[in-house]
mmCIF file of C-alpha atoms in Angstrom:
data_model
loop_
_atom_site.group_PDB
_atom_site.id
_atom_site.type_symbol
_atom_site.label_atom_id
_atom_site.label_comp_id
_atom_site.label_asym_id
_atom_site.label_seq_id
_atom_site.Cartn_x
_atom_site.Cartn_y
_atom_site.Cartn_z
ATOM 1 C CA UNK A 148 -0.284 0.703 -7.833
ATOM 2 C CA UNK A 149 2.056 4.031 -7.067
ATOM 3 C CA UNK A 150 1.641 5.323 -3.589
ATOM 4 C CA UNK A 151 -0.495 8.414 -4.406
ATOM 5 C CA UNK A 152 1.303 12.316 -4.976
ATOM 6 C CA UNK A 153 0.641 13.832 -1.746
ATOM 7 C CA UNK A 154 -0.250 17.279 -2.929
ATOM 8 C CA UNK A 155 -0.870 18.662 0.513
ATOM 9 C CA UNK A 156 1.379 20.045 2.897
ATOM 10 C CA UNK A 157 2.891 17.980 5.286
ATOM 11 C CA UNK A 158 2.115 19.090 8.818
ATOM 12 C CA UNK A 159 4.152 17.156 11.153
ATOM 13 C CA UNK A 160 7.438 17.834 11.562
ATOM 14 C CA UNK A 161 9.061 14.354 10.280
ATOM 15 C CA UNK A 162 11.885 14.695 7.581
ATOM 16 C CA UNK A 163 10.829 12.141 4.945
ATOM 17 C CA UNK A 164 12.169 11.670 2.203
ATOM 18 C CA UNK A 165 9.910 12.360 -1.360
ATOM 19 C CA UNK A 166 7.639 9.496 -1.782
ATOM 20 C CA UNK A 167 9.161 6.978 -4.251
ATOM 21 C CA UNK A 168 6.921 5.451 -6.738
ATOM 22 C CA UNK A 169 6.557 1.804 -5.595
ATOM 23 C CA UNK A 170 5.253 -1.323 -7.419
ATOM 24 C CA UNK A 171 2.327 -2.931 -6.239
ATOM 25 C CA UNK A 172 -0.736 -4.647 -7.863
ATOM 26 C CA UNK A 173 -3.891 -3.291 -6.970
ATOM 27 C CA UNK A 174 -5.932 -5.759 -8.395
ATOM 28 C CA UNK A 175 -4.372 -9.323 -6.076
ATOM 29 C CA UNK A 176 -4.838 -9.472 -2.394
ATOM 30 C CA UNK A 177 -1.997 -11.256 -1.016
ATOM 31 C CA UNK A 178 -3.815 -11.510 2.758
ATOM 32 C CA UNK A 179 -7.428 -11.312 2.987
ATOM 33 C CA UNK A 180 -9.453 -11.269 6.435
ATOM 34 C CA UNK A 181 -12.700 -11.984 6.370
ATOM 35 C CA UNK A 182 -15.188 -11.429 9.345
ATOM 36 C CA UNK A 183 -12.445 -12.070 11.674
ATOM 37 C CA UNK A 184 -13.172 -12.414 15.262
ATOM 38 C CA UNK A 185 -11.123 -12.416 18.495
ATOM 39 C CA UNK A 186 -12.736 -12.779 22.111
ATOM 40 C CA UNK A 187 -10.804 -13.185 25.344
ATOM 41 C CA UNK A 188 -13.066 -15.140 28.120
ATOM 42 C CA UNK A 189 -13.358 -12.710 31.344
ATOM 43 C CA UNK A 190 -13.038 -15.420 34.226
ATOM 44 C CA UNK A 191 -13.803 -14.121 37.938
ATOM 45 C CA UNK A 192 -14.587 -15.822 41.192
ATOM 46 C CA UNK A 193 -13.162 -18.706 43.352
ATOM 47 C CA UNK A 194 -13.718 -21.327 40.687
ATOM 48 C CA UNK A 195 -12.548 -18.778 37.719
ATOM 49 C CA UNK A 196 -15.710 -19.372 35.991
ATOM 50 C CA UNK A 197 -15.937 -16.751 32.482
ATOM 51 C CA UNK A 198 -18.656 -14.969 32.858
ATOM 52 C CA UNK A 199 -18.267 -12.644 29.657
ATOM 53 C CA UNK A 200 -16.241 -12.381 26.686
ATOM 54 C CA UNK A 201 -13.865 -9.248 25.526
ATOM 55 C CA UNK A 202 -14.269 -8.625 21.889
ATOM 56 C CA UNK A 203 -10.797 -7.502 21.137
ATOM 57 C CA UNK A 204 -11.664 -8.228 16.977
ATOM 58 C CA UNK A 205 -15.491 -7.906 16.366
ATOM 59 C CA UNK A 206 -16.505 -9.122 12.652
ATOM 60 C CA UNK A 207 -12.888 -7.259 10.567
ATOM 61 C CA UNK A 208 -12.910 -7.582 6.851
ATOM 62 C CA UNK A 209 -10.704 -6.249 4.973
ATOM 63 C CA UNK A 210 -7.534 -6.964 2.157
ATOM 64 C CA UNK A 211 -3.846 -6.255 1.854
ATOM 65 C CA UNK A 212 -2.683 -6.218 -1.625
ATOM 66 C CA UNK A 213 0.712 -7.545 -2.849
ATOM 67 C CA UNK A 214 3.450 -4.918 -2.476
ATOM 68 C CA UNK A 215 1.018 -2.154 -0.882
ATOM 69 C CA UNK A 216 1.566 -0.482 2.746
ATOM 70 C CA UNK A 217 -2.010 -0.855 4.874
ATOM 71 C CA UNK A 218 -1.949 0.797 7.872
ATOM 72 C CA UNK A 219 -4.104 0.328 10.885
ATOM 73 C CA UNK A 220 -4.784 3.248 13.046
ATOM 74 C CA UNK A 221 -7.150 3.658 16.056
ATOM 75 C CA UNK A 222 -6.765 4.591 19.936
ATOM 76 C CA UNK A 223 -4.663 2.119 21.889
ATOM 77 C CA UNK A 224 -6.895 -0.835 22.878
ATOM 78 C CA UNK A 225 -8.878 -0.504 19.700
ATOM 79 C CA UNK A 226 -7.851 -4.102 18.483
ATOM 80 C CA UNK A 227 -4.957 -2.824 16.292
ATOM 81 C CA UNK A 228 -2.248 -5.024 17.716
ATOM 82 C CA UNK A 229 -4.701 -8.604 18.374
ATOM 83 C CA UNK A 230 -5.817 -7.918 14.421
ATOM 84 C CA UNK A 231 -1.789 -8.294 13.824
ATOM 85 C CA UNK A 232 -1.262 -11.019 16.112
ATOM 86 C CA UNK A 233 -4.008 -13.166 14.734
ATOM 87 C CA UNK A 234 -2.483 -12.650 11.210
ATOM 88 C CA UNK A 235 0.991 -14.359 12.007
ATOM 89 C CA UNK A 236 -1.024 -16.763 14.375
ATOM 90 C CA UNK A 237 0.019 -15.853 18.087
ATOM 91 C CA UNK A 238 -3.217 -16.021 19.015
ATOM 92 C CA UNK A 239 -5.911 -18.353 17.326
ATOM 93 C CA UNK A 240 -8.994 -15.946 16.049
ATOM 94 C CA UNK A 241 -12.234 -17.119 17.628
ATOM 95 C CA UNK A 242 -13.616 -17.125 14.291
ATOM 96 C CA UNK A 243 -13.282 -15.652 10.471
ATOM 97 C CA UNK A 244 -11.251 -16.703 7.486
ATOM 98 C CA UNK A 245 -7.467 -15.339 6.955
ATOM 99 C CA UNK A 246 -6.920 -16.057 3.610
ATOM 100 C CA UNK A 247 -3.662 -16.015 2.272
ATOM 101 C CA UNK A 248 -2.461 -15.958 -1.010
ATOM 102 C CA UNK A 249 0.783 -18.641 -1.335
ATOM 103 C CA UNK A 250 3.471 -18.303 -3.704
ATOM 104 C CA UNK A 251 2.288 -21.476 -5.853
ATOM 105 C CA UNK A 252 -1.159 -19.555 -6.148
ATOM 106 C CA UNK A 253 -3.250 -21.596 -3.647
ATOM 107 C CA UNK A 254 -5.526 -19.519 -1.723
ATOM 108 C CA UNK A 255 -4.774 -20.830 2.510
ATOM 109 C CA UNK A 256 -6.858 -20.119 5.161
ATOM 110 C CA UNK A 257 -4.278 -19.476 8.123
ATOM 111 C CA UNK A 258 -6.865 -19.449 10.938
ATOM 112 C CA UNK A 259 -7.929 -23.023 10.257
ATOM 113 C CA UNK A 260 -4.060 -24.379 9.967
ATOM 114 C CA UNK A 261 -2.343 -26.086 13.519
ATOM 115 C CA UNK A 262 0.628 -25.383 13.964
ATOM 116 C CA UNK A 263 3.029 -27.891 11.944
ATOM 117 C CA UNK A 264 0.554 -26.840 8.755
ATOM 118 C CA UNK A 265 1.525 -23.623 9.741
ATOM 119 C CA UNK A 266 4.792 -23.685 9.759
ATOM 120 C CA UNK A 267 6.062 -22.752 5.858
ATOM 121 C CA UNK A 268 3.804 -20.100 5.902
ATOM 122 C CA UNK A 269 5.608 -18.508 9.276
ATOM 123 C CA UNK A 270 8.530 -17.431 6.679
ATOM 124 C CA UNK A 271 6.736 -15.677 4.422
ATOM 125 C CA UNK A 272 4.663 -13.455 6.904
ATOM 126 C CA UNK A 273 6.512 -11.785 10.184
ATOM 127 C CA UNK A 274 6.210 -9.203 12.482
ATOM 128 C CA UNK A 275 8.349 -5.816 13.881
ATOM 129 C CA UNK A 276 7.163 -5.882 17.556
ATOM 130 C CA UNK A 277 6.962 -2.227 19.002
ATOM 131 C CA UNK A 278 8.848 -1.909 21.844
ATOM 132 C CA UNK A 279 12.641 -2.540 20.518
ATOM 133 C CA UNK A 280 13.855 -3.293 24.104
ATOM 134 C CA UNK A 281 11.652 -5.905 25.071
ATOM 135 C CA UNK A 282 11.137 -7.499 21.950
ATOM 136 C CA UNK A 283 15.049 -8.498 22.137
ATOM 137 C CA UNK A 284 16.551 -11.048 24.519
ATOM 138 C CA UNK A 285 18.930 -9.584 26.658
ATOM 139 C CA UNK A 286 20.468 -12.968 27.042
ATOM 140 C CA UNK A 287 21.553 -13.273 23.611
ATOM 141 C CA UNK A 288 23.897 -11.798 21.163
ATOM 142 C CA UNK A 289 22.603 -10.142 17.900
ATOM 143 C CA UNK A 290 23.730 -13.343 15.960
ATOM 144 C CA UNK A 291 21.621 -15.604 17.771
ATOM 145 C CA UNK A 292 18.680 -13.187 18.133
ATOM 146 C CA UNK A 293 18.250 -12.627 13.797
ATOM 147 C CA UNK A 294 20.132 -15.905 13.172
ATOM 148 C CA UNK A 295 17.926 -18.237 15.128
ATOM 149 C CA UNK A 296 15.183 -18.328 12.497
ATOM 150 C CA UNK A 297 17.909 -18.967 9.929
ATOM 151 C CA UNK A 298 19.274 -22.152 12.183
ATOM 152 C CA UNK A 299 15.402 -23.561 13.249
ATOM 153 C CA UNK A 300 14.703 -24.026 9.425
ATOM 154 C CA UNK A 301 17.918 -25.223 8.337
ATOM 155 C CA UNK A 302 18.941 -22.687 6.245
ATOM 156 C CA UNK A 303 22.257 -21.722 7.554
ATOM 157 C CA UNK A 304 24.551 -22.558 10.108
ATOM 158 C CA UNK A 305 28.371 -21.922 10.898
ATOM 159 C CA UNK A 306 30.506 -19.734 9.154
ATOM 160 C CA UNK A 307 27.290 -19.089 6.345
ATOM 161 C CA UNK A 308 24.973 -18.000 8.867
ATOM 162 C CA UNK A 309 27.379 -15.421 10.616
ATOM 163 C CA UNK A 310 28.009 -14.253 6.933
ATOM 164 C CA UNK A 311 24.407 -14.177 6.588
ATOM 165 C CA UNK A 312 23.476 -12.224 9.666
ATOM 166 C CA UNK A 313 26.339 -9.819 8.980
ATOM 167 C CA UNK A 314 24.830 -8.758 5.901
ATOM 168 C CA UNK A 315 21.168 -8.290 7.218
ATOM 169 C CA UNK A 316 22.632 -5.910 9.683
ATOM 170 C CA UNK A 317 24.864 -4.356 6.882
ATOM 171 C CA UNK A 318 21.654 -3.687 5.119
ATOM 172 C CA UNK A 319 19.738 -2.382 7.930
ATOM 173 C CA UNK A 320 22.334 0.416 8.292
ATOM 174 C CA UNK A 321 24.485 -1.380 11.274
ATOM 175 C CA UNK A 322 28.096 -2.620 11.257
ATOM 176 C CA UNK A 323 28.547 -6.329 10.651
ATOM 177 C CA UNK A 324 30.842 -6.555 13.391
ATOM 178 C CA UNK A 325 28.410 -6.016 15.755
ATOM 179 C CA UNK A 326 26.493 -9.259 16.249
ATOM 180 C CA UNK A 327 29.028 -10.499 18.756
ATOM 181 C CA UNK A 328 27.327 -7.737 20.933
ATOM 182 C CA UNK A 329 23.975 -8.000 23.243
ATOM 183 C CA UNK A 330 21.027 -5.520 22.955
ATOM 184 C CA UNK A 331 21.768 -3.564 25.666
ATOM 185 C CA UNK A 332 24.668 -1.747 23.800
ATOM 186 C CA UNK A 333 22.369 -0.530 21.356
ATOM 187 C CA UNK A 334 20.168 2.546 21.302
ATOM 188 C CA UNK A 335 16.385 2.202 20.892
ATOM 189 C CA UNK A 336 16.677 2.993 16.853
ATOM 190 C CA UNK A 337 19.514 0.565 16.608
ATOM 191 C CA UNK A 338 17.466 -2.155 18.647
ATOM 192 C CA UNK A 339 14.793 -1.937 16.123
ATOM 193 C CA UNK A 340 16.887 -1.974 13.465
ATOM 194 C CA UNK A 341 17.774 -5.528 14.284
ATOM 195 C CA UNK A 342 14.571 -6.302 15.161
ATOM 196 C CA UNK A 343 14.145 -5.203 11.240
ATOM 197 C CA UNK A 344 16.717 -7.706 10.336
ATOM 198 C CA UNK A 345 14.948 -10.557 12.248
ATOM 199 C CA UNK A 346 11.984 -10.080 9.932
ATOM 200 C CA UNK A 347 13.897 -10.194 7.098
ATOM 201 C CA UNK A 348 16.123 -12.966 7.758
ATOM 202 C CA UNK A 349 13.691 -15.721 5.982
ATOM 203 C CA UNK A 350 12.978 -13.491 3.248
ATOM 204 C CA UNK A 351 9.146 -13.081 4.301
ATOM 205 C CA UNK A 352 6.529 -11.634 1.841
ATOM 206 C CA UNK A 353 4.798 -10.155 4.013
ATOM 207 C CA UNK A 354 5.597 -8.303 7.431
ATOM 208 C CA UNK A 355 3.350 -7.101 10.776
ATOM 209 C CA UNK A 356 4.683 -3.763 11.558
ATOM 210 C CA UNK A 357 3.101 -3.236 15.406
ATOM 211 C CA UNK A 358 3.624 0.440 16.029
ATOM 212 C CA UNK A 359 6.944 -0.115 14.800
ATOM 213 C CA UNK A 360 8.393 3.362 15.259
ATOM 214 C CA UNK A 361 5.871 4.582 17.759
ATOM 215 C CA UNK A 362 8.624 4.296 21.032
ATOM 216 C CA UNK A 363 11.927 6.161 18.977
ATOM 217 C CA UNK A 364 12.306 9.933 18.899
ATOM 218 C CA UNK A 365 11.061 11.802 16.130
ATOM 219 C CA UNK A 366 14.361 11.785 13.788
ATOM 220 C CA UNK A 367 14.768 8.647 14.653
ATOM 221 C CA UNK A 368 11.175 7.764 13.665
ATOM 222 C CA UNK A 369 11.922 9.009 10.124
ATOM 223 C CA UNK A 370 15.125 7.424 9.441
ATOM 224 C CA UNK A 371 13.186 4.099 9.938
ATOM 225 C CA UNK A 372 10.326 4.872 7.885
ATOM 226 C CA UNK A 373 12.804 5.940 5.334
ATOM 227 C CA UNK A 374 14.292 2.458 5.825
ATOM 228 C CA UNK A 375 10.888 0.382 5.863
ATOM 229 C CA UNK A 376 10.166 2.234 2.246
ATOM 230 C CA UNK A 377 13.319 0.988 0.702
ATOM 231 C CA UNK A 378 13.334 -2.388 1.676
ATOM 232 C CA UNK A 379 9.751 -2.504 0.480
ATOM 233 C CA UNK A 380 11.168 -1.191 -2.905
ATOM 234 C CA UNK A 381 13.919 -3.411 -2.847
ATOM 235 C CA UNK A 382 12.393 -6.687 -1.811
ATOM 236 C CA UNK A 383 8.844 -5.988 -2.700
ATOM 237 C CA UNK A 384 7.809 -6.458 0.501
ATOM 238 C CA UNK A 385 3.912 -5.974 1.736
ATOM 239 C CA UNK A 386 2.943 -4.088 4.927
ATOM 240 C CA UNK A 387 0.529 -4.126 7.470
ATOM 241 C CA UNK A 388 1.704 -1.134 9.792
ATOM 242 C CA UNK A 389 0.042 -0.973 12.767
ATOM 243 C CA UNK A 390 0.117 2.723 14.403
ATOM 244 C CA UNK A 391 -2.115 5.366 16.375
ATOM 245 C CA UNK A 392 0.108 8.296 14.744
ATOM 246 C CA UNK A 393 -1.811 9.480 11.690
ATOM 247 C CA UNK A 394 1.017 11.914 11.680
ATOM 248 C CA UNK A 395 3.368 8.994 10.943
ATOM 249 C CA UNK A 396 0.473 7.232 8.886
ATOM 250 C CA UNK A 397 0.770 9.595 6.561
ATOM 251 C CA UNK A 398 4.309 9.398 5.019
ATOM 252 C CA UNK A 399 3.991 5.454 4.410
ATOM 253 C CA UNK A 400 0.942 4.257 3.951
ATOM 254 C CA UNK A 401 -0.735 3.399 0.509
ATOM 255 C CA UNK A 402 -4.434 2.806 2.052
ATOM 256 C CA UNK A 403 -5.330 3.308 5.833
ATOM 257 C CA UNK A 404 -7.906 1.926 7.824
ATOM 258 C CA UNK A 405 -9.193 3.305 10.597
ATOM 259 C CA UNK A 406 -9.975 0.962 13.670
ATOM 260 C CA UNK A 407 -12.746 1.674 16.790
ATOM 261 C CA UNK A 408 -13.727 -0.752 19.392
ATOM 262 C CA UNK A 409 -12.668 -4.013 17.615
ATOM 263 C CA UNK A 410 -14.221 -2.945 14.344
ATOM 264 C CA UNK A 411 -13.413 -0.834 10.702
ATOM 265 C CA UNK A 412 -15.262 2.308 10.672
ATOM 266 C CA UNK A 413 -13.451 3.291 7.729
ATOM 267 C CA UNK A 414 -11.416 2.331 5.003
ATOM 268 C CA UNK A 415 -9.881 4.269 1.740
ATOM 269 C CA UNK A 416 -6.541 5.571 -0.058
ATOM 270 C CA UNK A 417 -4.552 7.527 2.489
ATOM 271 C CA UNK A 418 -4.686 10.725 0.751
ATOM 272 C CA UNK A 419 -8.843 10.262 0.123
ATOM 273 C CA UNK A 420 -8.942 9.657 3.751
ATOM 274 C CA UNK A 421 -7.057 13.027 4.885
ATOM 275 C CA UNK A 422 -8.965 15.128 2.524
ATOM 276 C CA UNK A 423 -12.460 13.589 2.813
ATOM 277 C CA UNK A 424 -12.959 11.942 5.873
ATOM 278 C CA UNK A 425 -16.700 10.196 6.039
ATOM 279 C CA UNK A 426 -16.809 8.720 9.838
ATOM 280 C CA UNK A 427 -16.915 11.073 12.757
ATOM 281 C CA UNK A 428 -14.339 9.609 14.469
ATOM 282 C CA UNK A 429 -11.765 9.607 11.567
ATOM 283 C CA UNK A 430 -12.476 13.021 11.322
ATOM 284 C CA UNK A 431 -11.480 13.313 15.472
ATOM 285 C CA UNK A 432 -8.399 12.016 14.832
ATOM 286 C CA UNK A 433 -7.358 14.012 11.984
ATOM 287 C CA UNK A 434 -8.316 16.805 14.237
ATOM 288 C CA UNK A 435 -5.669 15.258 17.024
ATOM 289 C CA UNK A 436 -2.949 15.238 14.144
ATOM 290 C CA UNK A 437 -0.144 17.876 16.227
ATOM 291 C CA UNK A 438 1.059 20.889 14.534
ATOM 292 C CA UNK A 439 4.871 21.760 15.456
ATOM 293 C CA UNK A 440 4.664 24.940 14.530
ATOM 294 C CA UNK A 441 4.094 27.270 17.626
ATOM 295 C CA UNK A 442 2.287 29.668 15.411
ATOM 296 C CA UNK A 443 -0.026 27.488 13.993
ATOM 297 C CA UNK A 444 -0.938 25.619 17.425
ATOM 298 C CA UNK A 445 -4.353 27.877 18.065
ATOM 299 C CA UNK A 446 -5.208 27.891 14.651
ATOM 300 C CA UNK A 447 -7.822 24.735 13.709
ATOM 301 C CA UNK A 448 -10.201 23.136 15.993
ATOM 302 C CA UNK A 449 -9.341 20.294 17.658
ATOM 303 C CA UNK A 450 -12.424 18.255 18.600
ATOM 304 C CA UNK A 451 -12.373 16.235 21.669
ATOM 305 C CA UNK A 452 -14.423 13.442 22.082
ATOM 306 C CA UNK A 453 -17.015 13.514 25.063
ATOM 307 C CA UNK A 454 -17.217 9.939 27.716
ATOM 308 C CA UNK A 455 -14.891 6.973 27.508
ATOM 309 C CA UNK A 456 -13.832 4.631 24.889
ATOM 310 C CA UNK A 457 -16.861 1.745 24.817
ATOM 311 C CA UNK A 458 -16.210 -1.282 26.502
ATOM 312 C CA UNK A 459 -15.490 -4.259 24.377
ATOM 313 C CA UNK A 460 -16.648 -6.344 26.971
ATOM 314 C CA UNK A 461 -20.027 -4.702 26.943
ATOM 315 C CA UNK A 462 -20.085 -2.543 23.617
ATOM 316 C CA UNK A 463 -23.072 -0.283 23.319
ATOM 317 C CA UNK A 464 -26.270 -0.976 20.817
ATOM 318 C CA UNK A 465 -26.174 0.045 17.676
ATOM 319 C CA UNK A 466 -23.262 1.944 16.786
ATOM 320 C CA UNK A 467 -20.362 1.658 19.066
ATOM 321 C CA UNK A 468 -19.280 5.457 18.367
ATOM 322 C CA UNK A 469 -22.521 6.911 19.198
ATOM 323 C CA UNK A 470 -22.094 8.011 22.897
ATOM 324 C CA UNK A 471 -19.459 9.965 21.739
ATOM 325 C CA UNK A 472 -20.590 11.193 18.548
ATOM 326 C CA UNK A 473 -21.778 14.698 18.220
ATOM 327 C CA UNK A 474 -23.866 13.894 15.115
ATOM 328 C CA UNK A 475 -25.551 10.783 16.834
ATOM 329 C CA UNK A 476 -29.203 10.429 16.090
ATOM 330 C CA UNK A 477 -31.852 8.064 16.986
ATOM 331 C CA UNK A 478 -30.745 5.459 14.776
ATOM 332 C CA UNK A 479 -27.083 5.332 15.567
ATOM 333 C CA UNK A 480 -28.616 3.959 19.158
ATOM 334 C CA UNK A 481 -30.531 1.198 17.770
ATOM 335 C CA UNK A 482 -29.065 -0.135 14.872
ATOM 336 C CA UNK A 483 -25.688 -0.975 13.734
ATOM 337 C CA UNK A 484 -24.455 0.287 10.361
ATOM 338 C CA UNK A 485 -22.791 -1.908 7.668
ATOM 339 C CA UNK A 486 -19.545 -0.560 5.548
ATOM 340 C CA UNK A 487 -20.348 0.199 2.391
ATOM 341 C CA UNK A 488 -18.530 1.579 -0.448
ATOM 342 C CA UNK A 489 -18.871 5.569 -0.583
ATOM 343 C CA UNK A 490 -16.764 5.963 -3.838
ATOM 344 C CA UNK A 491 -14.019 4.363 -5.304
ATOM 345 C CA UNK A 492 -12.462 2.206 -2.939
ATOM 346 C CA UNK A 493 -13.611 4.170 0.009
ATOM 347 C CA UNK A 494 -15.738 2.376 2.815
ATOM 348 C CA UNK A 495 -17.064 3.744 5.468
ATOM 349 C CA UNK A 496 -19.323 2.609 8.467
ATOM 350 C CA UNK A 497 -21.713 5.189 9.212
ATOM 351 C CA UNK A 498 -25.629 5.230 8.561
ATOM 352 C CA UNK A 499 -25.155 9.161 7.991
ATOM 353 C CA UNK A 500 -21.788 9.220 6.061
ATOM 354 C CA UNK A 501 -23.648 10.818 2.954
ATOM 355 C CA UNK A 502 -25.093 13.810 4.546
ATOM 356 C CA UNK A 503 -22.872 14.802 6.960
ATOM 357 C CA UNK A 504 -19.876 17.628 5.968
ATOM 358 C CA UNK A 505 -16.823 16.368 8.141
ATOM 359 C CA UNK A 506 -13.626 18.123 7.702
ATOM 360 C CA UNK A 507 -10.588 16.787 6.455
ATOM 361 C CA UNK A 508 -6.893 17.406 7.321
ATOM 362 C CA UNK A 509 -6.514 20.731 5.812
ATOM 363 C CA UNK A 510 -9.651 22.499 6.768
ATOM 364 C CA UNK A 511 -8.654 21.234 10.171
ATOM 365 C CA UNK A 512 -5.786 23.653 9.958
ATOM 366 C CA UNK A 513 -2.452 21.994 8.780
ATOM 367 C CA UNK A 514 1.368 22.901 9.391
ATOM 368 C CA UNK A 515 3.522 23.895 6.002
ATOM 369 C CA UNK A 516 5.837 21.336 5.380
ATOM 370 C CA UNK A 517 9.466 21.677 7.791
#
């Protein structure tokens, strides 16, 4: 499956390159998730008794198909990042299948593995942690921090695995001679750079990109997406990119799905999703999407959202959306709505998705491409 032809302008500033037409099958999920659920226990008095539970992941579906980028947008605290997390297995999902799709063929559900069973399948899938100065040891120098993976599995050591971490950082776009040097000589782009190279040091199949480029400047931003596209070309990697930035969404991304209060609202092709948006709060963010043209600032409507973001300690009935949604009707407080498919390949959680006219990216008002 080619990444779609964007034929709209692009309206945000970032100096991509043209898209490249990339291999990936469309019919074989490499990851699926299946009613995936993640609950933290809120504990409170003397005796730290729980007395609730916080639904960071409430009942996610959804598949990630070999050599495809899905991203995962939403506001921060949406469940983004603990959807990630439970996919490499940092934390153990309270319920749900994560089925994974092994080299040999066999179909493995990670969330019922412990951890020895899950160690061979801890190479192929990895993760880019967002913030590139924290996600670094200070303590160590770049050869131990990307070649300690390599060492643990006992697939280099000595003279090989400095050869081997010198060309990971070669091919990241840093200078082999640098990993006798500690993080804090690096700039934030550099850092993640190596944190790039850390993924890639056990030659994964498929990586966790957790807002990835969300805490680098803007040129910066691009240079890494530009990087992220051809190692995915080159290695056939698969993504799951995590971000809030549809702005940044919408350079990489073969499919997006958009993420509210621990659960998919909406899921299609990224350039189906700009143009044709079929949840209310998809079509908020696309509305939130800035325009760095100064002339073009006033022109558009940007549509704020009303209240607070639900508690996902104590969600709302019915739809989680509707306190906020200015199409809300009597239903939307009472019962919950089911995805369905609106389309090809287009899902969409909304009992009114059919009748309502929401506005896409362009009739939003969109910047012409810098």
């Amino acid at each position: 499956m080619s990444r779609p032809k964007n034929t709209r302008q692009k309206g945000t500033g970032l100096k991509i390159r043209p898209e490249k037409a990339q291999t990936a099958e469309s019919g074989r999920p490499l990851l699926e998730l299946r009613n995936l659920r993640m609950q933290f226990p809120v504990r409170r008095g003397m005796f730290r008794r729980t007395v609730g539970f916080v639904r960071a992941v409430n009942d996610v579906s959804f598949s990630i198909r070999l050599g495809e980028t899905l991203s995962l947008v939403g506001e921060s605290g949406c469940g983004k990042t603990t959807t990630g997390r439970c996919i490499v297995r940092v934390y153990n999902p309270t319920a749900g299948k994560i089925q994974y799709q092994a080299e040999d063929q066999e179909s493995v559900d990670l969330a019922q593995l412990d951890n020895r069973a899950l160690r061979p399948y801890r190479r192929q899938i990895r993760m880019i942690f967002q913030d590139p100065f924290s996600s670094l040891n200070p303590r160590l120098p770049i050869l131990q921090i990307v070649g300690e993976s390599l060492k643990v599995n006992g697939i280099a050591r000595g003279a090989e695995l400095e050869e081997r971490v010198a060309s990971l950082l070669k091919r990241v776009g840093l200078r082999p001679e640098y990993i006798r040097r500690y993080p804090h000589a690096f700039s934030g782009g550099e850092r993640q750079r190596i944190g790039i190279a850390r993924a890639l040091a056990l030659n994964p199949r498929l990586i966790v990109a957790d807002e990835a480029v969300s805490a680098l400047d803007v040129s910066v931003q691009a240079q890494i997406l530009n990087l992220l596209q051809d190692l995915q070309e080159e290695f056939n990697l698969t993504y799951l990119f995590i971000a809030h930035d549809l702005s940044v969404v919408e350079h990489i991304s073969h499919r997006v799905a958009v993420m509210y209060v621990g659960k998919i609202v909406e899921l299609a092709n990224t350039d189906e999703l700009f143009e044709n948006p079929l949840h209310p709060y998809t079509e908020a963010l696309l509305s939130a999407v800035p325009k760095p043209d100064p002339r073009l600032r006033n022109r558009g409507v940007r549509i704020r959202l009303e209240g607070e973001v639900a508690d996902p300690s104590s969600p709302p009935s019915g739809c989680y959306f509707h306190p906020r949604c200015r199409y809300a009707q009597d239903r939307c407080r009472d019962e919950e709505p089911t995805a369905r498919e609106i389309g090809k390949d287009h899902w969409v959680a909304c009992h009114f998705a059919e009748e309502l006219e929401l506005r896409g990216f362009e009739a939003i008002g969109s910047t012409p491409g810098l």
